[in-house]
Coordinates of C-alpha atoms in Angstrom, one line a residue:
M1 CA 15.5 39.2 4.7
H2 CA 12.0 40.5 5.6
V3 CA 10.4 38.3 2.9
K4 CA 12.4 35.3 4.0
G5 CA 11.3 35.9 7.6
I6 CA 7.7 36.0 6.5
Q7 CA 8.0 32.8 4.4
A8 CA 9.7 31.0 7.2
R9 CA 7.0 31.9 9.7
H10 CA 4.4 30.6 7.1
C11 CA 6.3 27.4 6.7
L12 CA 6.6 27.0 10.5
M13 CA 2.8 27.7 10.9
A14 CA 2.1 25.1 8.2
T15 CA 4.2 22.6 10.0
V16 CA 2.7 23.2 13.4
A17 CA -0.8 22.7 11.8
A18 CA 0.3 19.5 10.4
L19 CA 1.8 18.5 13.8
A20 CA -1.5 19.4 15.5
I21 CA -3.4 16.7 13.5
G22 CA -0.7 14.2 14.0
A23 CA -2.9 11.4 15.4
V24 CA -6.2 9.7 14.5
A25 CA -7.5 6.4 15.6
T26 CA -7.5 3.8 12.8
D27 CA -7.4 0.1 12.2
A28 CA -4.2 -1.2 13.7
I29 CA -1.8 -1.8 10.8
A30 CA 1.0 -3.6 12.7
G31 CA 1.1 -6.3 15.4
G32 CA -1.5 -5.8 18.3
F33 CA -3.1 -2.2 18.1
E34 CA 0.1 -0.6 16.9
V35 CA 0.1 1.7 14.0
R36 CA 3.3 1.4 11.9
E37 CA 2.5 4.0 9.2
Q38 CA 4.8 6.7 10.4
S39 CA 6.8 7.4 7.2
A40 CA 6.0 7.6 3.5
H41 CA 9.8 7.4 2.8
F42 CA 10.4 4.2 4.6
Q43 CA 7.0 2.6 3.6
G44 CA 8.3 2.3 0.1
M45 CA 10.8 -0.2 1.3
S46 CA 8.3 -1.9 3.8
F47 CA 10.1 0.0 6.6
A48 CA 13.6 -1.6 5.9
G49 CA 16.4 0.7 7.3
V50 CA 14.1 2.8 9.6
A51 CA 16.4 3.1 12.5
A52 CA 19.5 3.8 10.4
G53 CA 18.7 7.4 9.5
G54 CA 20.1 8.8 6.2
S55 CA 17.7 11.0 4.4
S56 CA 14.3 11.1 6.3
L57 CA 13.5 12.8 9.6
S58 CA 10.8 10.1 10.3
S59 CA 13.7 7.8 11.2
M60 CA 13.6 9.6 14.7
F61 CA 10.4 7.7 15.5
W62 CA 12.5 4.4 15.8
N63 CA 15.9 5.9 16.8
P64 CA 16.4 9.4 18.3
A65 CA 20.0 9.4 17.2
A66 CA 19.2 9.0 13.6
H67 CA 18.3 12.6 12.9
N68 CA 21.9 13.8 13.5
Y69 CA 22.5 13.6 9.6
V70 CA 20.6 16.8 9.1
G71 CA 22.2 20.0 7.7
S72 CA 21.7 23.5 9.1
G73 CA 18.4 25.3 8.9
L74 CA 15.0 24.2 9.9
N75 CA 14.1 20.7 8.6
F76 CA 10.5 19.5 8.4
E77 CA 8.7 16.3 7.3
S78 CA 4.9 15.5 7.2
N79 CA 3.4 12.2 6.1
Y80 CA -0.1 11.1 5.5
S81 CA -1.2 7.4 5.0
L82 CA -4.6 6.3 3.7
I83 CA -5.4 3.0 5.2
L84 CA -7.9 0.9 3.2
P85 CA -8.5 -2.3 5.2
S86 CA -10.7 -5.3 4.6
S87 CA -11.5 -7.6 7.5
K88 CA -14.3 -10.1 7.4
L89 CA -15.4 -12.2 10.3
T90 CA -17.4 -15.4 9.9
V91 CA -19.0 -17.2 13.0
E92 CA -19.2 -20.9 12.3
T93 CA -20.4 -22.3 15.7
V94 CA -22.0 -20.8 18.8
G95 CA -21.8 -22.7 22.0
G96 CA -20.5 -25.8 20.1
A97 CA -23.6 -25.8 17.8
P98 CA -23.6 -24.6 14.1
A99 CA -24.3 -21.0 13.9
G100 CA -27.5 -21.3 11.9
C101 CA -27.4 -18.4 9.6
P102 CA -29.8 -17.1 8.4
P103 CA -31.9 -15.5 10.0
A104 CA -28.9 -13.7 11.7
D105 CA -25.9 -12.6 9.7
C106 CA -22.9 -14.9 10.3
T107 CA -20.4 -12.7 8.2
V108 CA -19.6 -9.0 8.6
E109 CA -17.0 -6.6 7.5
I110 CA -15.3 -4.7 10.4
G111 CA -12.6 -2.6 8.6
R112 CA -12.8 1.1 8.5
D113 CA -10.9 3.5 6.2
A114 CA -8.7 6.0 7.9
I115 CA -5.9 8.6 7.5
V116 CA -2.9 8.5 9.7
P117 CA -0.7 11.7 9.8
A118 CA 2.9 11.8 11.3
S119 CA 5.0 15.0 11.4
Y120 CA 8.6 15.8 12.4
A121 CA 10.9 18.8 12.8
A122 CA 14.6 19.2 13.6
V123 CA 17.1 22.0 13.9
R124 CA 20.9 21.7 14.2
L125 CA 22.1 23.4 17.4
G126 CA 25.8 23.2 16.6
A127 CA 28.4 21.1 14.7
S128 CA 27.5 17.9 16.7
T129 CA 24.1 18.4 18.2
V130 CA 20.5 18.2 16.6
L131 CA 17.3 18.9 18.3
G132 CA 14.1 17.2 17.0
I133 CA 10.5 16.8 17.7
A134 CA 7.8 14.3 16.4
I135 CA 4.1 13.9 16.8
N136 CA 2.6 10.5 16.0
S137 CA -0.2 8.2 16.7
Q138 CA 1.7 5.1 17.7
Y139 CA -1.4 3.1 18.9
G140 CA -4.9 3.1 17.3
L141 CA -8.0 1.0 16.5
A142 CA -11.3 1.6 14.9
T143 CA -13.4 -1.4 13.9
Q144 CA -17.1 -1.8 13.7
P145 CA -19.3 -4.6 12.3
D146 CA -21.3 -3.2 9.2
N147 CA -24.3 -5.0 10.9
K148 CA -24.5 -4.5 14.6
N149 CA -27.2 -7.2 14.9
W150 CA -25.0 -9.9 13.5
I151 CA -24.8 -13.3 15.2
G152 CA -21.5 -12.3 16.9
A153 CA -22.7 -9.2 18.6
P154 CA -22.4 -10.8 22.1
I155 CA -18.5 -10.5 21.5
N156 CA -18.2 -7.6 19.0
T157 CA -20.2 -4.5 18.5
G158 CA -17.1 -2.3 17.8
A159 CA -14.0 -0.9 19.4
K160 CA -12.0 2.4 19.2
I161 CA -8.5 3.4 20.5
F162 CA -7.0 6.8 20.0
S163 CA -3.5 8.0 21.0
T164 CA -1.3 10.9 20.5
N165 CA 2.5 10.9 21.2
L166 CA 4.6 14.1 21.5
N167 CA 8.3 13.0 21.3
P168 CA 11.1 15.8 21.6
S169 CA 14.6 14.4 21.3
I170 CA 18.2 15.3 21.1
S171 CA 21.2 13.7 19.3
H172 CA 24.8 14.3 19.7
E173 CA 27.8 13.0 17.7
I174 CA 30.2 12.0 20.4
M175 CA 32.9 11.0 17.8
P176 CA 33.0 11.1 13.9
G177 CA 30.4 8.6 12.6
L178 CA 29.0 7.8 16.1
A179 CA 25.9 9.6 17.5
I180 CA 23.7 8.9 20.4
G181 CA 20.2 10.1 21.1
V182 CA 17.6 10.4 23.8
G183 CA 14.0 11.5 23.7
L184 CA 10.9 11.9 25.9
Q185 CA 7.5 10.4 25.1
I186 CA 4.5 12.2 26.3
Q187 CA 1.6 10.0 25.4
Y188 CA -2.2 10.5 25.6
F189 CA -4.0 7.1 25.3
D190 CA -7.8 7.0 25.1
L191 CA -9.8 3.8 25.1
Q192 CA -12.9 5.4 23.6
R193 CA -15.1 2.3 23.1
F194 CA -14.8 -1.4 23.9
Q195 CA -18.2 -2.9 23.6
T196 CA -19.7 -6.4 24.1
T197 CA -23.2 -7.7 24.5
S198 CA -24.0 -10.6 26.8
P199 CA -27.2 -12.5 27.4
T200 CA -28.6 -12.3 31.0
L201 CA -31.8 -13.4 32.8
G202 CA -33.0 -9.8 32.6
G203 CA -32.5 -9.5 28.8
P204 CA -29.6 -8.4 26.6
L205 CA -26.9 -6.6 28.6
R206 CA -24.8 -4.1 26.5
T207 CA -21.5 -3.1 28.0
Q208 CA -19.1 -0.4 27.1
L209 CA -15.7 0.3 28.6
Q210 CA -14.0 3.7 28.1
G211 CA -11.1 5.7 29.8
D212 CA -8.1 7.8 29.1
N213 CA -4.8 8.9 30.6
V214 CA -1.6 10.8 30.0
D215 CA 1.8 9.3 30.9
A216 CA 5.4 9.4 29.8
G217 CA 8.2 7.2 28.6
W218 CA 11.6 7.4 26.9
T219 CA 13.4 6.8 23.6
L220 CA 17.1 5.9 23.3
G221 CA 19.2 5.2 20.3
I222 CA 22.7 5.0 18.7
N223 CA 23.7 5.5 15.0
Y224 CA 27.0 4.3 13.7
R225 CA 28.5 5.1 10.3
P226 CA 31.8 3.3 10.0
T227 CA 32.1 4.3 6.4
P228 CA 30.4 6.9 4.1
G229 CA 28.2 4.1 2.6
T230 CA 27.2 2.3 5.8
S231 CA 24.8 3.4 8.5
I232 CA 23.6 1.1 11.4
G233 CA 21.0 2.2 13.9
L234 CA 19.6 0.7 17.1
G235 CA 16.7 2.3 18.8
W236 CA 14.5 1.7 21.8
R237 CA 11.0 3.1 22.6
S238 CA 10.0 2.4 26.2
A239 CA 6.8 0.9 27.4
I240 CA 4.3 3.3 29.0
S241 CA 2.0 2.4 31.8
H242 CA -1.5 4.0 31.5
S243 CA -3.9 3.8 34.5
L244 CA -7.1 4.5 32.7
D245 CA -9.8 6.3 34.6
G246 CA -13.1 5.5 32.8
E247 CA -16.5 4.3 32.9
F248 CA -18.2 0.9 32.4
Q249 CA -21.7 1.4 31.1
T250 CA -24.4 -1.2 31.0
G251 CA -27.7 -1.0 29.3
G252 CA -30.7 -3.2 28.4
A253 CA -33.2 -3.9 31.2
A254 CA -31.6 -1.1 33.3
T255 CA -28.8 1.4 32.5
Q256 CA -26.0 1.7 34.9
R257 CA -22.8 3.6 34.8
V258 CA -19.9 2.6 37.0
N259 CA -16.5 4.5 37.4
V260 CA -13.7 2.0 36.8
K261 CA -9.9 1.8 36.5
A262 CA -7.9 -0.4 34.1
D263 CA -4.1 -0.4 33.8
V264 CA -2.9 -0.7 30.3
D265 CA 0.8 -1.2 29.5
T266 CA 2.0 -0.4 26.0
P267 CA 5.0 -2.5 24.9
D268 CA 8.7 -1.8 24.6
K269 CA 10.0 -1.7 21.1
V270 CA 13.6 -2.3 19.9
T271 CA 14.5 -1.8 16.3
L272 CA 17.8 -2.6 14.6
S273 CA 18.5 -1.3 11.0
I274 CA 21.2 -1.2 8.4
N275 CA 21.5 0.9 5.2
Q276 CA 24.4 -0.1 2.9
A277 CA 25.5 1.6 -0.3
L278 CA 26.0 -1.0 -3.1
A279 CA 27.0 1.6 -5.6
A280 CA 26.9 5.5 -5.8
N281 CA 23.2 5.4 -6.7
M282 CA 22.0 2.1 -5.2
R283 CA 21.5 1.1 -1.5
L284 CA 20.2 -1.9 0.4
A285 CA 18.4 -1.7 3.7
A286 CA 17.2 -4.2 6.3
T287 CA 15.4 -4.1 9.6
A288 CA 14.8 -6.5 12.6
E289 CA 12.3 -5.3 15.3
W290 CA 11.0 -6.8 18.6
T291 CA 7.9 -5.6 20.3
D292 CA 7.2 -6.7 23.9
W293 CA 3.5 -7.4 23.5
S294 CA 3.7 -10.3 26.2
R295 CA 3.6 -7.6 28.9
A296 CA -0.1 -6.8 28.1
G297 CA -1.5 -10.0 29.7
V298 CA -5.0 -10.0 31.2
I299 CA -6.1 -6.5 32.2
P300 CA -8.5 -6.5 35.2
I301 CA -11.2 -3.8 35.4
T302 CA -11.8 -2.6 38.9
I303 CA -14.2 -0.2 40.5
A304 CA -12.7 3.1 41.1
G305 CA -12.2 4.1 44.7
L306 CA -12.7 0.4 46.0
G307 CA -10.1 -1.5 44.0
V308 CA -12.4 -4.5 43.8
P309 CA -13.0 -6.3 40.5
L310 CA -15.9 -5.2 38.4
A311 CA -18.1 -8.2 38.1
P312 CA -21.3 -7.8 36.2
G313 CA -23.3 -11.0 36.4
G314 CA -20.9 -12.4 38.9
N315 CA -18.0 -12.7 36.6
P316 CA -14.9 -10.4 36.8
A317 CA -14.6 -8.2 33.6
V318 CA -11.3 -8.1 32.0
I319 CA -9.5 -7.1 28.7
D320 CA -8.0 -10.4 27.7
L321 CA -4.7 -9.8 25.8
Q322 CA -2.8 -13.0 26.4
W323 CA -0.4 -12.2 23.5
E324 CA 3.2 -13.1 22.8
D325 CA 6.0 -10.9 21.6
G326 CA 5.9 -9.6 18.1
W327 CA 8.6 -9.6 15.5
F328 CA 9.1 -7.8 12.2
F329 CA 11.7 -8.4 9.5
A330 CA 12.2 -6.3 6.4
L331 CA 14.4 -6.0 3.4
G332 CA 14.3 -3.3 0.7
G333 CA 16.4 -1.1 -1.6
E334 CA 16.5 2.2 -3.4
Y335 CA 17.8 3.3 -6.7
D336 CA 18.7 6.9 -7.7
V337 CA 17.4 7.1 -11.3
N338 CA 18.9 10.7 -11.5
D339 CA 19.6 13.6 -9.1
K340 CA 15.8 14.1 -8.8
L341 CA 14.0 10.8 -8.8
T342 CA 14.6 7.8 -6.4
L343 CA 12.7 4.5 -6.6
R344 CA 12.1 2.1 -3.8
A345 CA 10.9 -1.4 -3.2
G346 CA 10.7 -3.8 -0.3
G347 CA 9.0 -6.7 1.5
A348 CA 8.5 -7.6 5.0
Y349 CA 7.3 -10.6 7.2
E350 CA 5.6 -9.8 10.5
I351 CA 5.0 -12.3 13.2
S352 CA 1.9 -11.3 15.0
P353 CA 1.8 -11.3 18.8
V354 CA -1.6 -13.2 18.5
R355 CA -0.8 -16.8 18.1
D356 CA -3.8 -18.6 19.3
A357 CA -7.5 -18.5 18.5
T358 CA -8.6 -18.0 22.1
A359 CA -6.3 -14.9 22.3
R360 CA -7.6 -13.4 19.0
L361 CA -10.0 -10.5 19.6
T362 CA -12.9 -10.2 17.1
Q363 CA -12.4 -6.5 17.4
L364 CA -8.7 -7.0 16.3
P365 CA -8.3 -10.3 14.4
D366 CA -4.5 -10.0 14.2
A367 CA -2.4 -12.6 12.4
D368 CA 1.0 -13.0 10.7
R369 CA 1.3 -10.9 7.6
I370 CA 3.5 -10.3 4.5
W371 CA 4.2 -6.7 3.4
A372 CA 4.9 -5.7 -0.3
S373 CA 5.7 -2.1 -1.0
L374 CA 6.8 0.3 -3.8
G375 CA 7.8 3.9 -3.4
A376 CA 9.5 6.9 -4.9
S377 CA 10.9 10.3 -4.0
Y378 CA 11.0 13.4 -6.3
K379 CA 13.2 16.2 -5.5
W380 CA 11.1 19.3 -6.4
N381 CA 13.8 21.7 -5.7
E382 CA 16.8 22.1 -3.4
S383 CA 14.8 22.4 -0.3
T384 CA 11.5 20.3 -1.1
T385 CA 11.1 16.6 -1.7
I386 CA 7.9 14.7 -2.3
D387 CA 7.6 11.0 -1.2
L388 CA 4.9 8.5 -2.4
A389 CA 4.5 4.9 -1.3
Y390 CA 2.0 2.0 -1.9
T391 CA 1.7 -1.2 0.2
H392 CA -0.3 -4.2 0.1
I393 CA -0.5 -6.4 3.2
F394 CA -1.4 -10.0 2.9
V395 CA -2.8 -11.1 6.3
E396 CA -2.8 -14.9 7.0
D397 CA -6.3 -16.4 7.4
A398 CA -6.9 -17.0 11.2
S399 CA -9.4 -18.5 13.5
F400 CA -11.0 -17.0 16.6
D401 CA -12.6 -18.7 19.7
R402 CA -14.0 -16.1 22.1
T403 CA -16.5 -15.3 24.8
N404 CA -17.4 -11.8 26.0
A405 CA -15.4 -9.7 28.5
T406 CA -16.9 -11.3 31.5
G407 CA -16.8 -14.9 30.1
T408 CA -20.6 -15.4 30.4
A409 CA -21.5 -15.7 26.8
P410 CA -21.2 -19.0 24.9
R411 CA -18.1 -19.6 22.9
F412 CA -18.2 -18.1 19.4
V413 CA -15.8 -19.9 17.0
G414 CA -15.1 -18.7 13.4
D415 CA -12.6 -17.3 10.9
A416 CA -11.1 -14.0 9.9
D417 CA -10.1 -13.0 6.4
S418 CA -8.1 -9.8 6.1
S419 CA -5.9 -7.6 3.9
V420 CA -4.9 -4.0 3.7
D421 CA -3.9 -1.5 1.1
I422 CA -2.0 1.7 2.1
I423 CA -1.2 4.8 0.1
S424 CA 1.1 7.4 1.6
I425 CA 2.4 10.8 0.6
G426 CA 5.1 12.7 2.4
L427 CA 6.6 16.2 2.1
K428 CA 10.2 16.9 3.2
S429 CA 11.3 20.6 3.4
R430 CA 14.2 22.6 4.6
W431 CA 14.3 26.3 5.3
G432 CA 17.6 28.2 5.3
G433 CA 21.1 26.8 5.9
A434 CA 22.9 24.0 3.9
P435 CA 21.5 20.6 3.1
A436 CA 22.9 17.3 4.8
A437 CA 26.0 15.9 3.3
P438 CA 25.4 12.9 1.0

């Protein structure tokens, strides 16, 4: 008993350490500046079946009722995704005239490699109730041109968003096969850098917006298992309104710092998933997801304490996110080769919230995309399973037509060519108690 207690503490300490690094800013690998990579298990099916639960704690990110399947004991899961993006921007015209490159560089690479962790833990409190906790980075962005002096510097010299989301949740089986869940989101959101450069009479004016905030939201969900081979899940992650207290810095002929406020609303997300057994060793999964990006709109930047618009050069500064709602549809399956090895595959089509060139940020050249994924799980022993997944994302070629944050620069028109590779590894472990029922 003493040895088991020491091992349990070591396991718990390792999990807490994994949870502590559960968020890093990265290139957004979903619609808008959302990060979808929250599960190596479900990534192997392009996130088909994510809200239906079944055999991965990561399902609680999409549906807090989905972790009610777990057995007794302490259940842990940690996931790490290596994001390898490629995103090239090419400016074709400036102010309606040909860009004229060289001498300036008209094409730059803005993608940056990153690692995204996500961690989960759950414990059964009784025959019908499970308590869980998750730490994720739901929103993130880190892009920077490989040449800061490229011709498009007036509209893009880099951007970075960082977030951490602590999400405790509880699920309860109200009748056999039907569980409901509720969770609390505590989210730290940090706009670390949003830069532009605009020409002025006094010389080049470099601007940088930054600010952070902590606020809260909710998660709700339901998981229905009408038969042993069927699981249906519906989950909701609420919007969170962040009032960012930050700073707007200008530099060039003279450096100025102004305390500002900007209200940023993250979107609601609703996810519907199903997991259906086709045979004893074969399952089909599907997901449909809606994300309310249209609530973002045009975000005014105001001077703190005064409430009046910040207007360097006479034009109000804004973060222009005139986006529409995003949609995601995934279909995948898994096959048990034997009692230790499971193989997965899946594909998805994602409709970007950015539908128009004038709404496409050069810091985030989002567009519709196709996901293609492969994955596998290996049961190392009765309490440990290793997940692996690989995804390639084909991003539709898209155009942009932008000015700077204050609308004073000439229009920059061009194209974005992007793609993404993702490699993920996950570790599921259980300490003590009995495993979940098949």
